[in-house]
Amino acid sequence: MAFPELAKAGSTPPLYKMKESGVIGKLQFAFYLRGMDEPDGLVNGGELQIGGYSMTRALGELVWIPIVKRPYWELRLKRAYLGSDQTIAYSGKIVVDTGTSLIVAPKLIVEEWNRVFLKGTYNADTNYYMFDCKTVDSLPDLNFQLGEGKG
């Protein structure tokens, strides 16, 4: 779902190729990322809709958030915080990428979140905090407020 600027050797990304060939009407895509314990009949992961979006998975109204810098999906982040405690919050710019399993944030914020809430083990070789999978259910929710306006 990358922008053409990131395509290798002048190739056209699939979304743009589908639009050019008339397979889809709009240069839009939507993801539904499902929780592992959601009893909705899906076996794995979630859904990807190409060429538009459906309101069947949306909660509330759809809000468009502008991209602030290309070629990555860089957005303005109003606030990111853990649980209901907004005293240790990050605001600024973020890059959203469905092709990664990492969440990267400024070092000072991550260190403070880990000290207060997460209790992960820092791995100096990888520069990541690691968590025992058995603790996932006890970890606070990571909340993101994107764009301006609501919330």
CSV table of C-alpha atoms in Angstrom, one decimal:
chain,number,residue,atom,x,y,z
A,1,MET,CA,0.0,0.0,0.0
A,2,ALA,CA,3.1,2.2,-0.4
A,3,PHE,CA,3.2,5.4,-2.3
A,4,PRO,CA,4.8,5.2,-5.8
A,5,GLU,CA,7.9,7.1,-4.5
A,6,LEU,CA,8.9,4.0,-2.5
A,7,ALA,CA,8.4,1.5,-5.4
A,8,LYS,CA,11.5,-0.4,-6.6
A,9,ALA,CA,13.0,0.3,-10.0
A,10,GLY,CA,10.1,2.5,-11.3
A,11,SER,CA,7.5,-0.2,-10.7
A,12,THR,CA,3.9,0.7,-10.0
A,13,PRO,CA,2.5,-0.3,-6.6
A,14,PRO,CA,-0.4,-2.8,-6.8
A,15,LEU,CA,-3.1,-0.3,-5.5
A,16,TYR,CA,-2.1,2.2,-8.2
A,17,LYS,CA,-2.0,-0.6,-10.9
A,18,MET,CA,-5.5,-1.7,-9.9
A,19,LYS,CA,-6.8,1.9,-10.2
A,20,GLU,CA,-5.1,2.3,-13.6
A,21,SER,CA,-6.6,-0.9,-14.9
A,22,GLY,CA,-10.1,-0.1,-13.6
A,23,VAL,CA,-10.3,-3.0,-11.1
A,24,ILE,CA,-11.0,-0.5,-8.3
A,25,GLY,CA,-12.7,2.9,-8.4
A,26,LYS,CA,-10.8,4.7,-5.7
A,27,LEU,CA,-7.2,4.8,-4.4
A,28,GLN,CA,-8.4,3.8,-0.9
A,29,PHE,CA,-7.9,0.8,1.3
A,30,ALA,CA,-9.1,-0.1,4.8
A,31,PHE,CA,-7.9,-2.5,7.5
A,32,TYR,CA,-9.9,-4.1,10.2
A,33,LEU,CA,-7.4,-5.5,12.8
A,34,ARG,CA,-9.2,-8.0,15.0
A,35,GLY,CA,-8.4,-8.9,18.5
A,36,MET,CA,-7.4,-12.5,19.1
A,37,ASP,CA,-10.4,-13.1,21.4
A,38,GLU,CA,-13.1,-11.6,19.1
A,39,PRO,CA,-15.8,-14.1,18.5
A,40,ASP,CA,-16.9,-12.9,15.0
A,41,GLY,CA,-16.3,-16.0,12.9
A,42,LEU,CA,-13.0,-14.9,11.5
A,43,VAL,CA,-10.2,-17.5,11.9
A,44,ASN,CA,-7.3,-15.1,11.8
A,45,GLY,CA,-6.2,-11.5,11.9
A,46,GLY,CA,-8.8,-9.3,10.3
A,47,GLU,CA,-9.8,-7.9,6.9
A,48,LEU,CA,-8.3,-5.8,4.1
A,49,GLN,CA,-10.7,-3.9,1.8
A,50,ILE,CA,-9.2,-2.5,-1.4
A,51,GLY,CA,-10.8,0.3,-3.5
A,52,GLY,CA,-12.9,1.8,-0.7
A,53,TYR,CA,-14.1,1.1,2.8
A,54,SER,CA,-17.1,-0.4,4.5
A,55,MET,CA,-18.8,1.1,7.6
A,56,THR,CA,-19.7,-2.4,8.9
A,57,ARG,CA,-16.6,-2.5,11.1
A,58,ALA,CA,-16.5,1.2,12.1
A,59,LEU,CA,-17.6,2.5,15.5
A,60,GLY,CA,-19.0,6.0,15.0
A,61,GLU,CA,-18.4,8.4,12.2
A,62,LEU,CA,-15.4,8.2,9.8
A,63,VAL,CA,-12.8,10.9,10.3
A,64,TRP,CA,-10.3,11.7,7.6
A,65,ILE,CA,-6.8,12.4,8.9
A,66,PRO,CA,-4.4,14.1,6.5
A,67,ILE,CA,-0.9,12.7,5.7
A,68,VAL,CA,1.6,15.3,6.9
A,69,LYS,CA,4.6,13.9,5.0
A,70,ARG,CA,5.2,11.5,2.2
A,71,PRO,CA,6.5,9.0,1.1
A,72,TYR,CA,5.5,7.3,4.4
A,73,TRP,CA,2.1,7.4,6.0
A,74,GLU,CA,3.2,10.1,8.5
A,75,LEU,CA,0.3,11.4,10.5
A,76,ARG,CA,-0.1,14.0,13.3
A,77,LEU,CA,-0.6,12.3,16.7
A,78,LYS,CA,-2.6,14.2,19.2
A,79,ARG,CA,-1.7,11.9,22.0
A,80,ALA,CA,-0.6,8.4,22.8
A,81,TYR,CA,-0.9,7.0,26.4
A,82,LEU,CA,-1.3,3.8,28.3
A,83,GLY,CA,-4.5,2.9,30.2
A,84,SER,CA,-6.4,5.9,31.5
A,85,ASP,CA,-3.3,7.7,32.8
A,86,GLN,CA,-2.6,10.5,30.4
A,87,THR,CA,0.2,12.0,32.5
A,88,ILE,CA,2.9,10.2,30.5
A,89,ALA,CA,1.8,10.9,27.0
A,90,TYR,CA,3.4,11.4,23.7
A,91,SER,CA,2.3,13.8,21.0
A,92,GLY,CA,3.9,14.6,17.7
A,93,LYS,CA,4.2,12.7,14.4
A,94,ILE,CA,3.8,9.0,13.8
A,95,VAL,CA,4.2,6.7,10.8
A,96,VAL,CA,1.6,4.0,10.5
A,97,ASP,CA,2.7,0.9,8.7
A,98,THR,CA,0.6,-2.3,8.5
A,99,GLY,CA,3.8,-4.2,7.4
A,100,THR,CA,5.5,-4.1,10.8
A,101,SER,CA,4.8,-5.7,14.2
A,102,LEU,CA,6.8,-3.0,16.1
A,103,ILE,CA,5.7,0.1,17.9
A,104,VAL,CA,8.5,2.6,17.9
A,105,ALA,CA,8.4,5.7,20.1
A,106,PRO,CA,10.8,8.3,21.6
A,107,LYS,CA,13.2,6.6,24.0
A,108,LEU,CA,12.2,8.8,27.0
A,109,ILE,CA,8.5,8.0,26.6
A,110,VAL,CA,9.1,4.3,26.2
A,111,GLU,CA,11.5,4.1,29.2
A,112,GLU,CA,8.9,5.9,31.4
A,113,TRP,CA,6.0,3.7,30.1
A,114,ASN,CA,8.0,0.6,30.8
A,115,ARG,CA,9.1,1.8,34.3
A,116,VAL,CA,5.6,2.8,35.4
A,117,PHE,CA,3.3,0.3,33.6
A,118,LEU,CA,4.9,-2.4,31.5
A,119,LYS,CA,7.8,-3.9,33.4
A,120,GLY,CA,9.4,-5.3,30.3
A,121,THR,CA,13.0,-6.5,30.0
A,122,TYR,CA,15.3,-4.3,27.9
A,123,ASN,CA,17.4,-6.2,25.4
A,124,ALA,CA,20.5,-4.1,24.6
A,125,ASP,CA,21.4,-6.3,21.6
A,126,THR,CA,18.1,-5.5,19.8
A,127,ASN,CA,17.3,-2.2,21.6
A,128,TYR,CA,13.8,-3.5,22.3
A,129,TYR,CA,11.8,-4.1,25.4
A,130,MET,CA,10.6,-7.7,25.6
A,131,PHE,CA,7.5,-8.9,27.4
A,132,ASP,CA,6.4,-12.4,28.5
A,133,CYS,CA,3.4,-13.3,26.5
A,134,LYS,CA,1.7,-14.5,29.7
A,135,THR,CA,1.5,-10.8,30.8
A,136,VAL,CA,-0.4,-9.5,27.8
A,137,ASP,CA,-3.8,-9.7,29.5
A,138,SER,CA,-2.6,-7.6,32.4
A,139,LEU,CA,-1.0,-4.8,30.3
A,140,PRO,CA,-2.9,-1.5,30.0
A,141,ASP,CA,-4.4,-0.5,26.6
A,142,LEU,CA,-2.2,1.6,24.4
A,143,ASN,CA,-4.4,4.5,23.2
A,144,PHE,CA,-3.9,6.7,20.2
A,145,GLN,CA,-5.7,9.9,19.4
A,146,LEU,CA,-5.0,10.9,15.8
A,147,GLY,CA,-5.5,14.3,14.2
A,148,GLU,CA,-7.3,17.2,15.7
A,149,GLY,CA,-10.8,17.5,17.0
A,150,LYS,CA,-12.6,14.7,18.9
A,151,GLY,CA,-11.2,13.3,22.1
